[in-house]
Coordinates of C-alpha atoms and ligand atoms in Angstrom, one line a residue:
X168 CA 0.0 0.0 0.0
X169 CA 1.2 3.5 -0.7
X170 CA 2.3 5.3 2.4
X171 CA 3.0 8.9 3.4
X172 CA 1.9 11.7 1.0
X173 CA 0.3 9.2 -1.4
X174 CA -2.3 8.2 1.2
X175 CA -3.6 11.7 1.7
X176 CA -4.2 12.2 -2.0
X177 CA -5.8 8.7 -2.3
X178 CA -8.0 9.7 0.6
X179 CA -9.1 12.9 -1.1
X180 CA -9.8 10.9 -4.3
X181 CA -11.6 8.2 -2.4
X182 CA -13.7 10.8 -0.6
X183 CA -14.0 11.1 3.1
X184 CA -14.8 9.0 6.0
X185 CA -14.7 5.4 4.7
X186 CA -11.2 6.0 3.4
X187 CA -10.3 7.3 6.8
X188 CA -12.1 4.4 8.4
X189 CA -10.3 1.9 6.2
X190 CA -6.9 3.5 6.7
X191 CA -7.5 4.0 10.5
X192 CA -8.3 0.3 10.9
X193 CA -5.4 -0.7 8.6
X194 CA -2.8 1.3 10.5
X195 CA -4.1 -0.1 13.8
X196 CA -3.5 -3.6 12.6
X197 CA -0.2 -3.0 10.8
X198 CA 2.1 -3.5 13.8
X199 CA 0.3 -6.5 15.3
X200 CA 2.4 -9.6 14.9
X201 CA 4.8 -8.0 12.6
X202 CA 8.5 -9.1 12.6
X203 CA 11.0 -6.2 12.8
X204 CA 13.5 -8.4 11.0
X205 CA 11.5 -9.4 7.9
X206 CA 8.5 -7.1 8.0
X207 CA 6.4 -10.3 7.7
X208 CA 3.6 -11.4 10.0
X209 CA 3.4 -14.1 12.6
X210 CA -0.2 -14.2 13.5
X211 CA -0.6 -17.9 14.4
X212 CA -4.0 -18.8 15.9
X213 CA -4.5 -18.9 19.6
X214 CA -1.2 -17.0 20.2
X215 CA -0.8 -13.4 21.4
X216 CA -0.8 -11.4 18.1
X217 CA -3.9 -13.2 16.7
X218 CA -5.6 -12.8 20.1
X219 CA -4.9 -9.1 19.9
X220 CA -6.5 -9.0 16.4
X221 CA -9.6 -10.8 17.6
X222 CA -10.0 -8.3 20.5
X223 CA -9.6 -5.5 18.0
X224 CA -12.4 -7.0 15.9
X225 CA -14.8 -7.3 18.8
X226 CA -14.1 -3.6 19.6
X227 CA -14.5 -2.5 16.0
X228 CA -17.9 -4.3 15.9
X229 CA -18.9 -2.7 19.2
X230 CA -18.0 0.7 17.9
X231 CA -20.5 0.0 15.0
X232 CA -23.2 -1.4 17.2
X233 CA -22.8 -4.9 15.6
X234 CA -24.0 -7.8 17.8
X235 CA -21.0 -10.0 18.3
X236 CA -21.4 -13.8 18.7
X237 CA -18.5 -16.3 19.0
X238 CA -18.0 -20.0 19.4
X239 CA -15.7 -21.9 21.7
X240 CA -13.0 -22.0 19.0
X241 CA -12.8 -18.2 18.6
X242 CA -14.8 -17.9 15.4
X243 CA -16.6 -14.6 15.5
X244 CA -19.5 -12.9 13.7
X245 CA -20.7 -9.3 14.2
X246 CA -24.3 -8.8 13.0
X247 CA -25.8 -5.6 11.6
X248 CA -29.5 -4.8 10.7
X249 CA -31.2 -7.6 12.6
X250 CA -33.8 -5.3 14.1
X251 CA -35.3 -4.0 10.8
X252 CA -34.8 -7.1 8.6
X253 CA -37.8 -8.1 6.6
X254 CA -36.0 -11.3 5.6
X255 CA -34.5 -12.3 8.9
X256 CA -34.0 -15.9 7.9
X257 CA -31.8 -15.0 4.8
X258 CA -28.7 -13.9 6.6
X259 CA -26.0 -12.4 4.4
X260 CA -22.5 -13.0 5.8
X261 CA -19.2 -11.5 4.7
X262 CA -15.7 -11.8 6.2
X263 CA -12.4 -13.7 6.1
X264 CA -9.6 -14.6 8.5
X265 CA -7.1 -12.7 10.7
X266 CA -4.4 -15.4 11.1
X267 CA -1.4 -15.5 8.8
X268 CA 1.1 -18.0 7.5
X269 CA 4.6 -17.9 9.1
X270 CA 6.3 -14.6 8.0
X271 CA 3.2 -13.8 5.9
X272 CA 1.8 -10.7 4.3
X273 CA -0.5 -8.0 5.7
X274 CA -3.4 -8.5 3.3
X275 CA -4.1 -12.2 3.1
X276 CA -7.1 -12.4 5.4
X277 CA -7.3 -9.1 7.2
X278 CA -8.1 -7.2 4.0
X279 CA -11.4 -9.1 3.8
X280 CA -12.3 -8.4 7.4
X281 CA -11.3 -4.7 7.4
X282 CA -13.0 -4.1 4.1
X283 CA -16.2 -5.8 5.4
X284 CA -16.4 -3.4 8.3
X285 CA -15.6 -0.4 6.1
X286 CA -18.3 -1.6 3.6
X287 CA -20.9 -1.5 6.4
X288 CA -19.7 2.0 7.2
X289 CA -20.2 2.9 3.6
X290 CA -23.7 1.3 3.4
X291 CA -24.7 3.3 6.5
X292 CA -23.5 6.5 4.9
X293 CA -25.6 5.7 1.9
X294 CA -28.6 5.2 4.2
X295 CA -29.1 1.6 3.2
X296 CA -31.5 -0.3 5.5
X297 CA -30.7 -4.0 4.9
X298 CA -33.7 -6.3 4.4
X299 CA -31.4 -9.2 5.5
X300 CA -29.2 -9.2 8.5
X301 CA -25.6 -8.6 7.4
X302 CA -22.8 -10.2 9.4
X303 CA -19.0 -9.8 9.4
X304 CA -17.2 -13.0 10.2
X305 CA -13.7 -14.0 11.3
X306 CA -12.8 -17.7 11.0
X307 CA -9.9 -19.0 13.0
X308 CA -6.8 -20.9 11.7
X309 CA -7.7 -20.5 8.0
X310 CA -4.0 -21.0 7.0
X311 CA -3.5 -24.2 9.0
X312 CA -0.1 -22.8 9.8
X313 CA -0.1 -24.0 13.4
X314 CA -2.2 -27.3 13.4
X315 CA -1.7 -28.3 9.8
X316 CA -5.4 -28.5 8.7
X317 CA -6.4 -25.7 6.3
X318 CA -9.5 -23.7 7.2
X319 CA -9.8 -25.5 10.6
X320 CA -12.2 -22.9 12.1
X321 CA -14.7 -23.0 9.2
X322 CA -14.3 -26.7 8.8
X323 CA -15.3 -27.3 12.4
X324 CA -18.1 -24.7 12.1
X325 CA -19.6 -26.5 9.1
X326 CA -18.9 -30.0 10.3
X327 CA -16.5 -30.7 7.5
X328 CA -14.1 -31.8 10.2
X329 CA -15.2 -33.3 13.5
X330 CA -14.0 -32.1 16.9
X331 CA -13.0 -35.7 17.6
X332 CA -10.5 -35.5 14.8
X333 CA -9.4 -31.9 15.4
X334 CA -8.8 -32.3 19.2
X335 CA -6.0 -34.8 18.4
X336 CA -4.1 -32.3 16.3
X337 CA -0.7 -31.0 17.7
X338 CA 1.4 -28.1 16.7
X339 CA 5.1 -28.2 16.1
X340 CA 5.9 -27.9 19.8
X341 CA 3.6 -30.9 20.5
X342 CA 0.9 -28.6 22.0
X343 CA -2.6 -30.3 21.6
X344 CA -5.3 -28.1 20.1
X345 CA -7.5 -28.2 23.3
X346 CA -4.5 -27.0 25.3
X347 CA -3.8 -24.2 22.8
X348 CA -7.5 -23.1 23.1
X349 CA -7.3 -23.2 26.9
X350 CA -4.2 -21.1 26.9
X351 CA -6.1 -18.6 24.8
X352 CA -9.0 -18.6 27.3
X353 CA -11.3 -20.5 24.9
X354 CA -13.4 -23.5 26.0
X355 CA -13.3 -25.3 22.6
X356 CA -16.5 -26.2 20.7
X357 CA -19.4 -27.2 23.0
X358 CA -23.1 -28.0 22.9
X359 CA -23.8 -24.4 24.2
X360 CA -22.1 -22.9 21.2
X361 CA -24.4 -20.7 19.0
X362 CA -24.5 -21.9 15.4
X363 CA -22.8 -18.9 13.8
X364 CA -24.0 -20.0 10.4
X365 CA -27.7 -20.5 11.3
X366 CA -29.8 -18.8 8.7
X367 CA -26.9 -17.8 6.5
X368 CA -28.0 -18.1 2.9
X369 CA -25.2 -16.2 1.2
X370 CA -21.5 -15.8 2.0
X371 CA -19.2 -13.1 0.4
X372 CA -15.5 -13.1 1.0
X373 CA -13.2 -10.3 -0.2
X374 CA -9.6 -11.3 -0.5
X375 CA -6.4 -9.9 -1.9
X376 CA -5.7 -11.7 -5.2
X377 CA -2.9 -14.2 -4.8
X378 CA -1.7 -14.0 -8.4
X379 CA -1.4 -11.6 -11.3
X380 CA -4.6 -12.0 -13.2
X381 CA -6.1 -8.7 -12.3
X382 CA -2.9 -6.7 -12.8
X383 CA -2.4 -8.3 -16.2
X384 CA -6.0 -7.5 -17.1
X385 CA -5.6 -3.9 -15.7
X386 CA -8.6 -4.3 -13.4
X387 CA -8.9 -3.5 -9.7
X388 CA -11.6 -6.0 -8.7
X389 CA -12.5 -9.5 -9.9
X390 CA -14.8 -12.4 -8.9
X391 CA -13.7 -16.0 -8.2
X392 CA -15.1 -18.8 -10.4
X393 CA -13.7 -21.6 -8.2
X394 CA -10.8 -23.0 -6.2
X395 CA -8.4 -25.7 -7.4
X396 CA -8.4 -28.9 -5.3
X397 CA -5.3 -29.1 -3.2
X398 CA -3.9 -31.0 -0.2
X399 CA -1.0 -31.3 2.2
X400 CA 0.9 -34.6 2.5
X401 CA 3.5 -35.6 5.1
X402 CA 6.4 -37.6 3.7
X403 CA 8.2 -39.6 6.5
X404 CA 11.6 -40.7 5.2
X405 CA 13.5 -42.9 7.6
X406 CA 17.2 -43.9 7.3
X407 CA 20.1 -44.7 9.6
X408 CA 21.8 -42.2 11.7
X409 CA 25.6 -42.4 11.3
X410 CA 28.9 -40.5 11.5
X411 CA 29.4 -38.0 8.7
X412 CA 33.1 -38.7 8.5
X413 CA 33.8 -42.3 9.2
X414 CA 30.8 -43.8 7.3
X415 CA 31.6 -44.5 3.7
X416 CA 29.1 -43.2 1.1
X417 CA 28.2 -46.7 0.0
X418 CA 27.5 -47.8 3.6
X419 CA 24.8 -45.1 4.3
X420 CA 21.0 -45.1 4.4
X421 CA 20.6 -41.3 4.1
X422 CA 16.9 -40.0 4.0
X423 CA 18.2 -36.6 3.0
X424 CA 19.0 -38.1 -0.4
X425 CA 15.5 -39.6 -0.7
X426 CA 14.0 -36.2 0.2
X427 CA 16.2 -34.4 -2.3
X428 CA 15.3 -36.7 -5.2
X429 CA 11.6 -36.4 -4.2
X430 CA 11.7 -32.6 -4.2
X431 CA 13.3 -32.6 -7.6
X432 CA 10.7 -35.1 -8.9
X433 CA 7.9 -32.8 -7.5
X434 CA 9.2 -29.9 -9.5
X435 CA 9.6 -32.0 -12.7
X436 CA 6.1 -33.7 -12.4
X437 CA 4.3 -30.4 -11.5
X438 CA 5.8 -28.7 -14.6
X439 CA 4.9 -31.6 -16.8
X440 CA 1.3 -31.8 -15.5
X441 CA 0.6 -28.0 -15.3
X442 CA 0.0 -28.6 -11.5
X443 CA 1.7 -27.1 -8.4
X444 CA 3.9 -29.0 -6.0
X445 CA 5.8 -27.4 -3.1
X446 CA 8.0 -28.7 -0.3
X447 CA 8.2 -25.7 1.9
X448 CA 8.6 -27.3 5.3
X449 CA 11.2 -30.0 6.2
X450 CA 12.2 -31.3 9.6
X451 CA 15.5 -33.2 10.0
X452 CA 16.4 -35.5 12.9
X453 CA 18.8 -35.0 14.6
X454 CA 19.6 -32.0 12.4
X455 CA 23.3 -32.2 13.2
X456 CA 26.1 -31.0 10.9
X457 CA 28.3 -34.0 11.4
X458 CA 25.7 -36.8 11.4
X459 CA 23.9 -38.6 8.6
X460 CA 20.2 -38.0 9.6
X461 CA 18.0 -40.8 10.9
X462 CA 14.8 -39.2 9.7
X463 CA 13.6 -36.4 7.3
X464 CA 10.0 -35.3 7.4
X465 CA 8.8 -33.2 4.5
X466 CA 5.4 -31.7 3.8
X467 CA 4.2 -31.6 0.2
X468 CA 1.6 -29.0 -0.8
X469 CA 0.0 -30.3 -4.0
X470 CA -2.6 -28.6 -6.2
X471 CA -4.1 -29.3 -9.6
X472 CA -7.2 -28.5 -11.7
X473 CA -9.0 -31.7 -10.8
X474 CA -9.1 -34.0 -7.8
X475 CA -7.9 -36.9 -9.8
X476 CA -4.9 -34.8 -11.0
X477 CA -4.0 -34.1 -7.4
X478 CA -4.3 -37.7 -6.5
X479 CA -2.2 -38.8 -9.5
X480 CA 0.5 -36.2 -8.8
X481 CA 0.8 -37.3 -5.2
X482 CA 0.9 -41.0 -6.2
X483 CA 3.6 -40.2 -8.8
X484 CA 5.7 -38.5 -6.1
X485 CA 5.2 -41.3 -3.6
X486 CA 6.4 -43.7 -6.3
X487 CA 9.4 -41.5 -7.0
X488 CA 10.3 -41.4 -3.3
X489 CA 9.8 -45.1 -3.0
X490 CA 12.0 -45.8 -6.0
X491 CA 14.8 -43.6 -4.7
X492 CA 14.4 -45.2 -1.2
X493 CA 15.3 -48.5 -2.8
X494 CA 18.6 -47.0 -3.9
X495 CA 19.2 -45.2 -0.5
X496 CA 18.2 -48.1 1.7
X497 CA 15.6 -45.9 3.4
X498 CA 11.8 -46.2 3.9
X499 CA 8.9 -43.9 2.9
X500 CA 5.5 -43.3 4.5
X501 CA 3.1 -40.7 3.1
X502 CA 0.2 -39.4 5.2
X503 CA -2.5 -37.0 3.9
X504 CA -2.9 -34.2 6.5
X505 CA -5.3 -31.8 4.8
X506 CA -7.4 -32.4 1.7
X507 CA -9.5 -29.7 0.0
X508 CA -11.8 -30.7 -2.9
X509 CA -12.6 -28.8 -6.1
X510 CA -14.8 -25.7 -5.4
X511 CA -17.1 -24.3 -8.1
X512 CA -18.7 -21.2 -6.7
X513 CA -22.4 -20.5 -7.6
X514 CA -22.1 -19.4 -11.2
X515 CA -25.3 -17.4 -11.2
X516 CA -24.3 -15.5 -8.1
X517 CA -20.9 -14.9 -9.5
X518 CA -22.4 -13.5 -12.8
X519 CA -25.0 -11.4 -10.9
X520 CA -22.3 -9.9 -8.6
X521 CA -19.8 -9.3 -11.5
X522 CA -22.3 -7.6 -13.9
X523 CA -23.0 -4.0 -14.7
X524 CA -20.3 -2.0 -13.0
X525 CA -19.0 1.4 -14.1
X526 CA -15.7 -0.1 -15.5
X527 CA -17.6 -3.0 -17.1
X528 CA -18.3 -6.4 -15.7
X529 CA -15.7 -7.6 -13.2
X530 CA -13.6 -10.4 -14.6
X531 CA -14.4 -13.9 -13.2
X532 CA -11.2 -15.9 -12.4
X533 CA -10.2 -19.3 -10.9
X534 CA -7.8 -19.4 -8.0
X535 CA -5.3 -22.0 -6.7
X536 CA -5.5 -20.6 -3.2
X537 CA -7.8 -22.1 -0.6
X538 CA -10.3 -20.0 1.4
X539 CA -13.0 -20.3 4.0
X540 CA -15.3 -19.4 1.2
X541 CA -14.5 -22.8 -0.3
X542 CA -15.5 -24.5 2.9
X543 CA -18.8 -22.7 3.2
X544 CA -19.6 -23.2 -0.5
X545 CA -18.9 -26.9 -0.1
X546 CA -21.6 -27.1 2.5
X547 CA -24.2 -25.7 0.1
X548 CA -24.2 -22.0 1.1
X549 CA -24.3 -19.9 -2.1
X550 CA -20.9 -18.2 -2.0
X551 CA -19.0 -15.5 -4.0
X552 CA -15.5 -14.2 -3.6
X553 CA -14.2 -10.8 -4.6
X554 CA -10.5 -10.3 -5.4
X555 CA -8.6 -7.1 -5.1
X556 CA -5.6 -6.4 -7.4
X557 CA -2.2 -7.4 -6.1
X558 CA 0.3 -5.5 -8.2
X559 CA 3.0 -8.2 -8.0
X560 CA 0.8 -11.2 -7.4
X561 CA 3.1 -12.2 -4.5
X562 CA 1.5 -13.7 -1.4
X563 CA 2.4 -15.7 1.7
X564 CA 5.4 -13.4 1.8
X565 CA 6.3 -10.1 3.6
X566 CA 6.4 -8.6 0.1
X567 CA 2.6 -9.1 -0.3
X568 CA 0.9 -5.8 -0.8
X569 CA -2.0 -3.9 -2.4
X570 CA -2.3 -0.2 -3.3
X571 CA -4.7 1.9 -1.2
X572 CA -6.8 3.0 -4.2
X573 CA -7.3 -0.7 -5.1
X574 CA -8.2 -1.5 -1.5
X575 CA -10.7 1.3 -1.4
X576 CA -12.1 0.1 -4.8
X577 CA -12.5 -3.3 -3.1
X578 CA -14.4 -1.6 -0.2
X579 CA -16.7 0.0 -2.8
X580 CA -17.1 -3.2 -4.7
X581 CA -18.0 -5.1 -1.5
X582 CA -20.4 -2.3 -0.4
X583 CA -22.1 -2.5 -3.8
X584 CA -22.3 -6.3 -3.7
X585 CA -23.7 -6.3 -0.2
X586 CA -26.2 -3.6 -1.2
X587 CA -27.3 -5.6 -4.2
X588 CA -27.7 -8.7 -2.0
X589 CA -29.3 -7.2 1.1
X590 CA -31.9 -4.8 -0.4
Ligands
LIG76 O1 -2.8 -22.0 1.3 C1 -3.8 -21.4 0.8 O2 -4.2 -21.8 -0.3 C2 -4.5 -20.3 1.4 O3 -3.8 -19.1 1.3 N1 -4.8 -20.6 2.8
LIG77 MN1 -3.2 -17.7 2.7
LIG78 MN1 -6.5 -16.2 2.9

């Protein structure tokens, strides 16, 4: 985002209070969980920075007179317009997440939450009286950066994942999910929890685009057509610990070699198949400089246009690892940790939202990034996503950014969309 003099001119262009509201909220959040070293964000769920963000959200809702409800996990919704709604059972929900990946960007998640609050400010300024209650939601652990399961908060909320399964999850330090919740002062899901999605018949998520489609099209706002299927798979490669100096090369069973061959195979296979494969996280035991490792654990993030293509890609990589293990004298075990199916958003809703805007219909684009919107759509709630231009396309990085005028165009687009859908 532009800073300094640029913002004041953008504010003048944008016109008044909502730009101020957006910028005021944005600058309040900017320092929370930000690393001085990298400029990236560490807003892992049920840890201090993310807790600060959730407190900020409750306060921002209170300032707007939104009725806040939360569940035992920390998912939150602030409701507006319930008292006058003539269609009280057709609740319109918009929102996103506040947690980040490790060393992530400022926009992935928070842009959707801040824009939703600013959009309600804008609707109020326009004197809109919503026929449907309009809610702003925050879903916890969307990134799965702590407990490994993507969209954990919305999956538990929709029943896509059971608490019986989730309660067994542990973070990298071995902390069990119930203990993390307790440390954050949260009871965990329980029978007394309100159903935050009761009566929700439409969900809208605004998100910074994680790609370059809009910048290449020269457009500030777009609409999602769907989300590629994707998954996270843990490769457990086991060898034999040994001395780095006295052990001859031919006498070793080194899992690091099995990992290296698999990582190269992932790159080759993804390129051949037009898919995506990433090993971004590796743990080595004992991780010593002068010891052949006993174990290497590597997490594969695999994505492709169809569910079969993801399955085939992962199978091909398991075969490549197993083949190499035969040479290395190591063993391979692959465990699926998080699987997200193909999402096709409601095409009529996408067309209706994208149509008839001053700059022409908003472009409708696929994405390879997962979102809570995908989870809600999969449970049958008609869902639409709005994307805001990302000038570099970079995301899941401290370098992720969006220009203020585009962010304000996103607020406008969200306000227009909510107005279309709630009046
Ligand atoms: O990883 C994803 O696709 C998303 O950014 N959580
Ligand atoms: Mn993300
Ligand atoms: Mn996101």
